[in-house]
Coordinates of C-alpha atoms in Angstrom, one line a residue:
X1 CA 2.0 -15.9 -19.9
X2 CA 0.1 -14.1 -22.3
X3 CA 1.6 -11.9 -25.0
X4 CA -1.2 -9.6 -26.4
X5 CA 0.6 -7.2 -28.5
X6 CA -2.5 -5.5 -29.8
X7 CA -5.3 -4.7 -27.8
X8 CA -8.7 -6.5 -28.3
X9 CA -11.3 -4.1 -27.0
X10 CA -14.4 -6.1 -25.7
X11 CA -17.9 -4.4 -24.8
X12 CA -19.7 -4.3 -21.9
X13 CA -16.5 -4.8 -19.4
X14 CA -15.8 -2.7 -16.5
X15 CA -11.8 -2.2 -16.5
X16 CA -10.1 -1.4 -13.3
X17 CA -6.9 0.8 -14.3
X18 CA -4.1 1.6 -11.8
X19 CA -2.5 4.8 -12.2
X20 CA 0.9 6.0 -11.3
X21 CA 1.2 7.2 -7.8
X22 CA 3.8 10.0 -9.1
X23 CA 6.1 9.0 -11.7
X24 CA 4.2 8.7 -15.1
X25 CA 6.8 6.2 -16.4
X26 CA 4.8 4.0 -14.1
X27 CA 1.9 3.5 -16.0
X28 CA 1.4 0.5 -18.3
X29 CA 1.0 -0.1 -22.1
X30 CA -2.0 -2.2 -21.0
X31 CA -3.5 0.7 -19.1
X32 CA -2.9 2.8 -22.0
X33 CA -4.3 0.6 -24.9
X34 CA -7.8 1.1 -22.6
X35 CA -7.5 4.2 -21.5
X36 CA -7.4 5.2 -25.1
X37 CA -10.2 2.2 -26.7
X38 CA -13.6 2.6 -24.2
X39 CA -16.4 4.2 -24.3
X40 CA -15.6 6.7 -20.9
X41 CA -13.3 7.2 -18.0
X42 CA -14.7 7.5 -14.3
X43 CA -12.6 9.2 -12.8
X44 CA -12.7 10.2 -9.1
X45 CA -11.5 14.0 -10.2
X46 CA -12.2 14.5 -14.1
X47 CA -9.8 17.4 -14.1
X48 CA -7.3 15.3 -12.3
X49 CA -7.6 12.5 -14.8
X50 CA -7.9 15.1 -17.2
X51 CA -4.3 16.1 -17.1
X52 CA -3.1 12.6 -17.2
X53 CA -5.0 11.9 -19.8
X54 CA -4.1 14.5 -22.0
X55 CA -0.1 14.1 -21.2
X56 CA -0.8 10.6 -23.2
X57 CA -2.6 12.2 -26.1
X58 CA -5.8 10.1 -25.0
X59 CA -9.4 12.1 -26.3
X60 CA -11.8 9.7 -23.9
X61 CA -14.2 11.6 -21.9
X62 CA -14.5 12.0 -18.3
X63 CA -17.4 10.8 -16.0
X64 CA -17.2 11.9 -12.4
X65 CA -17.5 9.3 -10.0
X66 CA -15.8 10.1 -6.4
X67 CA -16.9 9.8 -2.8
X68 CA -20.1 11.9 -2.8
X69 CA -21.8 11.2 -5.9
X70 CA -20.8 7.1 -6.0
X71 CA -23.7 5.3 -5.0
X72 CA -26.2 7.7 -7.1
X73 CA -24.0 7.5 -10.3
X74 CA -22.8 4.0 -10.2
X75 CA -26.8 2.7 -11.4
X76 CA -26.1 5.0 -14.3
X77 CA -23.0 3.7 -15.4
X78 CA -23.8 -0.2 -14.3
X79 CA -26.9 0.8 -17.5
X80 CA -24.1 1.8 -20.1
X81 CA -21.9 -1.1 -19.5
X82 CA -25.1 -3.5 -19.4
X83 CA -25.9 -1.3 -22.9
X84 CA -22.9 -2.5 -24.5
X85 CA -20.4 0.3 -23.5
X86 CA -17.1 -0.5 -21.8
X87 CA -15.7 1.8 -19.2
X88 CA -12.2 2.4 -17.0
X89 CA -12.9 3.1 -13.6
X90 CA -9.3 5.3 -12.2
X91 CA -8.8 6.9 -9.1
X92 CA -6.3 10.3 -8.4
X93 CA -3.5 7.8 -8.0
X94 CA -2.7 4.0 -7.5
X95 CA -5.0 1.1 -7.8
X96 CA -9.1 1.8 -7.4
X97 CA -10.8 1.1 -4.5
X98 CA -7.4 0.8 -2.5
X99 CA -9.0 3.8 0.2
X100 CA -10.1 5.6 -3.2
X101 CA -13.9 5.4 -5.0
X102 CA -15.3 2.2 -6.5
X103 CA -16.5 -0.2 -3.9
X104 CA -20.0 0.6 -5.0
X105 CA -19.8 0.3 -8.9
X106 CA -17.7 -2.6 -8.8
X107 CA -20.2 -4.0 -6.6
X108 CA -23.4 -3.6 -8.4
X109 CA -21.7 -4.4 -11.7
X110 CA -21.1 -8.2 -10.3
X111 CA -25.0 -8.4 -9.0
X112 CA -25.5 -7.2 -12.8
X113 CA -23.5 -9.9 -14.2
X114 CA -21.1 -7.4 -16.1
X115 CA -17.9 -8.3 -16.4
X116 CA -14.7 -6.4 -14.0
X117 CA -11.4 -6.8 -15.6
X118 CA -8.4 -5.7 -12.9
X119 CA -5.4 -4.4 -14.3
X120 CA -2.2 -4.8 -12.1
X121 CA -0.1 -1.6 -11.9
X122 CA 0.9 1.2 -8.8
X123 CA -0.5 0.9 -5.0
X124 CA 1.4 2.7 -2.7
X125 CA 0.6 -0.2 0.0
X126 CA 2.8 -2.7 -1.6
X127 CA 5.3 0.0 -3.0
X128 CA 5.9 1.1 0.5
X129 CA 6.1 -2.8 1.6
X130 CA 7.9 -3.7 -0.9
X131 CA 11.1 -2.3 0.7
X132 CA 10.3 -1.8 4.2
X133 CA 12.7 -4.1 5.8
X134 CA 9.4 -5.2 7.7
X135 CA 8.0 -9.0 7.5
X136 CA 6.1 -8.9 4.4
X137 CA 4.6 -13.0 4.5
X138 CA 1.6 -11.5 6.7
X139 CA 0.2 -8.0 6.6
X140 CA -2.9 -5.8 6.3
X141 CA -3.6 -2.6 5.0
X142 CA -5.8 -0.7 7.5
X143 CA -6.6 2.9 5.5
X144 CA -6.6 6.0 6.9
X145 CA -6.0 6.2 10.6
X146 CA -9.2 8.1 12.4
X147 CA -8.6 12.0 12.4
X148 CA -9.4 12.3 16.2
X149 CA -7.7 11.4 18.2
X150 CA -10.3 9.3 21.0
X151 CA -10.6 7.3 17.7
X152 CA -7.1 7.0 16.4
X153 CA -5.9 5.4 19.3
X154 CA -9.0 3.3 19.9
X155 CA -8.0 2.0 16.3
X156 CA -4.6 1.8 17.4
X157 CA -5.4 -0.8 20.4
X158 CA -7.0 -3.1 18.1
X159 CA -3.7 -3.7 16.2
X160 CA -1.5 -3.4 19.5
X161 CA -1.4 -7.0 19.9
X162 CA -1.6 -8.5 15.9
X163 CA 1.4 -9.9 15.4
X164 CA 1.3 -9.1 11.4
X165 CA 2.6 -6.2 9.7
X166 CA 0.3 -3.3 9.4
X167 CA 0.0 -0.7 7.1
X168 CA -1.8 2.6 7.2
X169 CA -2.3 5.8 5.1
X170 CA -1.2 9.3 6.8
X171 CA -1.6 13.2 5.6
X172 CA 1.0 15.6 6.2
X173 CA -1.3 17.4 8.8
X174 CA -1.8 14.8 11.1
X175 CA 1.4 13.0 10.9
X176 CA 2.8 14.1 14.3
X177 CA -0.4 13.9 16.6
X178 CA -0.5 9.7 15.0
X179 CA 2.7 9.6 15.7
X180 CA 2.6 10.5 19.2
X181 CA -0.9 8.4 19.7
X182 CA 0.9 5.4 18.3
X183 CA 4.3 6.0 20.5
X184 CA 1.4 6.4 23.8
X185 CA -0.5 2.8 23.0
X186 CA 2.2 0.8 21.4
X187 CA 6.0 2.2 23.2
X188 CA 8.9 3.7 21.7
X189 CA 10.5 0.5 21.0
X190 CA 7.8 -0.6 18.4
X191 CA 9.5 -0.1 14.9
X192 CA 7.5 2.0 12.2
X193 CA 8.4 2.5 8.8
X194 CA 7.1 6.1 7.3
X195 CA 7.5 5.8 2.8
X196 CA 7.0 9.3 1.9
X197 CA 6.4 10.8 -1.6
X198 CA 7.1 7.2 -3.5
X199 CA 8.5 7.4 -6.7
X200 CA 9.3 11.1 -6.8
X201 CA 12.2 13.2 -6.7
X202 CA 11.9 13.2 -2.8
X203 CA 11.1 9.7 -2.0
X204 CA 12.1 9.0 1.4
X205 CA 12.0 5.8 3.1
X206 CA 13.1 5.4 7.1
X207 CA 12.3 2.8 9.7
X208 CA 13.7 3.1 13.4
X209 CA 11.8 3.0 16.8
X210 CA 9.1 4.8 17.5
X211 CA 10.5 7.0 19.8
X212 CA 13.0 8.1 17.7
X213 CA 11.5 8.1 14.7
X214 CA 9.5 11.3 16.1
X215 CA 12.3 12.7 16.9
X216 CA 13.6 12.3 13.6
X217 CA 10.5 13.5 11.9
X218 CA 10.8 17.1 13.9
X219 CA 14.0 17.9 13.1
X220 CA 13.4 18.6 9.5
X221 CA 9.8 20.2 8.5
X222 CA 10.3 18.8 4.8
X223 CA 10.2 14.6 6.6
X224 CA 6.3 15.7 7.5
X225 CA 5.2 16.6 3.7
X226 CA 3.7 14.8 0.9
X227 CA 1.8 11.5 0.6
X228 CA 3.1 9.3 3.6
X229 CA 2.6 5.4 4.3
X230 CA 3.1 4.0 7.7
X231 CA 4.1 0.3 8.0
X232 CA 3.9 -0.9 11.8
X233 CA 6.4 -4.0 12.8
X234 CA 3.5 -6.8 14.4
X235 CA 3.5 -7.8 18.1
X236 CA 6.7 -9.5 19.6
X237 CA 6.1 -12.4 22.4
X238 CA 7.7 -10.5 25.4
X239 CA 11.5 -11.6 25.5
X240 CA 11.3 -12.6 21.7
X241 CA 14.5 -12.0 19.9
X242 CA 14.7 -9.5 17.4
X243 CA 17.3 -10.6 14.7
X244 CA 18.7 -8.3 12.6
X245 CA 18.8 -8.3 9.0
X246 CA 22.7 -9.0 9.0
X247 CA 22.0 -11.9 11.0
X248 CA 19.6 -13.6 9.5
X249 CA 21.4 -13.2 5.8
X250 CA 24.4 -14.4 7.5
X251 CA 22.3 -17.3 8.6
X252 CA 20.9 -18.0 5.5
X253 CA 24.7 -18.4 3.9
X254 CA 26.1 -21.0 6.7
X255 CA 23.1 -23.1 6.0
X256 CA 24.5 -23.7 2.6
X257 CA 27.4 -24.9 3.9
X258 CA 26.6 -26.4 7.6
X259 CA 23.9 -28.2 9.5
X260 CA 20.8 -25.8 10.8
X261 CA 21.8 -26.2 14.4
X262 CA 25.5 -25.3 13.6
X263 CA 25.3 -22.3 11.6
X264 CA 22.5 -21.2 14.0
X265 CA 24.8 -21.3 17.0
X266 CA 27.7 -20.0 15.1
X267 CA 25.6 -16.8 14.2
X268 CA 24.5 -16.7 17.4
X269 CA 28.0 -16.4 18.7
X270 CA 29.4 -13.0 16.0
X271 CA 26.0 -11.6 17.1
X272 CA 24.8 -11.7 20.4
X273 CA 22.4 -13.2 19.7
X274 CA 20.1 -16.4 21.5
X275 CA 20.5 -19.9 19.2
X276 CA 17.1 -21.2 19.7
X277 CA 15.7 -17.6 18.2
X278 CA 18.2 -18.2 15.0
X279 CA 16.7 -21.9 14.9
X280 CA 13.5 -21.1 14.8
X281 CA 13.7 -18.5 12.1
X282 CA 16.1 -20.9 9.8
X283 CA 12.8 -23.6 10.7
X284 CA 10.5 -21.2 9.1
X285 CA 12.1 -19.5 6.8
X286 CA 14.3 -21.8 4.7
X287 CA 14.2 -24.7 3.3

């Protein structure tokens, strides 16, 4: 691990910078010490940065570089880093190019042989993951979900049958009509986790069946606002066994203590549960 206390600034380096996704205690002293040392922020809202900016007592200037403008602006910038300047490519919130700006730039800076430097910090994606309850060994992160909804659910069959975890963005607005497109192609039993407003005062985090979780989202208008994530539980085989987390940590003590077989059919017994399915997971998932 490297320990660099102070900040070596370096020219001609495109820094990717990760900014908090609501709490500002998120952000790190690394993001800070460049923030505060190049030559110019793009920003995908100047004022929006502005504000952060200024909250740190940081005096860089702005350069607007979002959606509209990208592919026009990013020759201009590609010129200053190639000129010797350094820059810090941020989006509104969370890591760049994560569904935000920056494809573009970081792309032509590579064909220009200037150098990207990534800096780890916020993404809502594995925030949301992160304590899902949902496998988390294979997963992909699928954007925004289509605002009609011919596309949505077109979308929608595509992942009906991928067996890995998959994550999408949602707005407040269209929360319900997803909902109810994702309830019609993949059935009320398929679990989805909604992380709403992470790491601010009304974080919410729930996970239950489809079908109920719409039920649960209309009994309470305040469930459907602020920035969402939806995490979707992969394809099960038909007739595979769904094992609970109680089951599986109870499975993971026994084996400590008794053969694989044993502890499987022991668990299996206190939970209702089929043996083979409790094998099979102990086979996979410990050692």
């Amino acid at each position: 691990m490297t320990d660099n206390k102070t900040f070596q600034q370096e020219s001609s380096i495109l820094y990717i910078v990760p900014t908090p996704i609501g709490n500002l205690g998120d952000i790190t002293q690394r993001a800070l010490d460049v923030l505060s040392s190049v030559d110019v922020v793009a920003a995908e809202d100047t004022r929006h940065t502005g504000k952060l900016l200024s909250h740190f007592n940081i005096q860089t200037k702005t350069f607007a570089l979002h959606d509209h403008n990208e592919q026009n602006k990013a020759d201009i910038l590609v010129e200053r880093l190639l000129s010797g300047q350094s820059i810090a490519l941020v989006s509104d919130a969370g890591t760049p190019l994560i569904s935000d700006p920056g494809y573009h730039l970081v792309s032509r800076c590579r064909q220009a042989g200037v150098k990207v430097v990534p800096l780890p910090g916020a993404c809502a994606v594995i925030t949301a993951l992160s304590a899902a309850g949902l496998p988390s060994d294979r997963f992909s992160f699928e954007g925004f979900l289509p605002p009609k909804t011919k596309a949505r659910k077109d979308k929608l069959q595509e992942i009906a049958q991928v067996e890995r975890t998959c994550i999408f963005y949602e707005s407040p607005h269209r929360i319900i009509p997803s909902l109810e497109d994702m309830l019609d192609v993949l059935g009320p039993g398929r679990e989805v986790v909604i992380a709403r407003e992470l790491t601010k005062t009304f974080e919410t985090i729930q996970g239950m069946p489809l079908g109920e979780l719409i039920l649960w989202m209309g009994e309470d208008e305040n469930r459907r606002k602020g920035e969402m994530v939806l995490l979707v539980h992969g394809y099960r085989q038909p007739g595979e066994e769904v094992l609970s987390a109680e089951a599986t940590r109870a499975l993971t003590i026994l084996v400590k203590s008794l053969p694989l077989k044993k502890a499987a059919a022991a668990v299996a017994e206190i939970y209702n549960l089929k043996k083979n399915a409790l094998y099979k997971w102990g086979l996979d998932n410990l050692d």
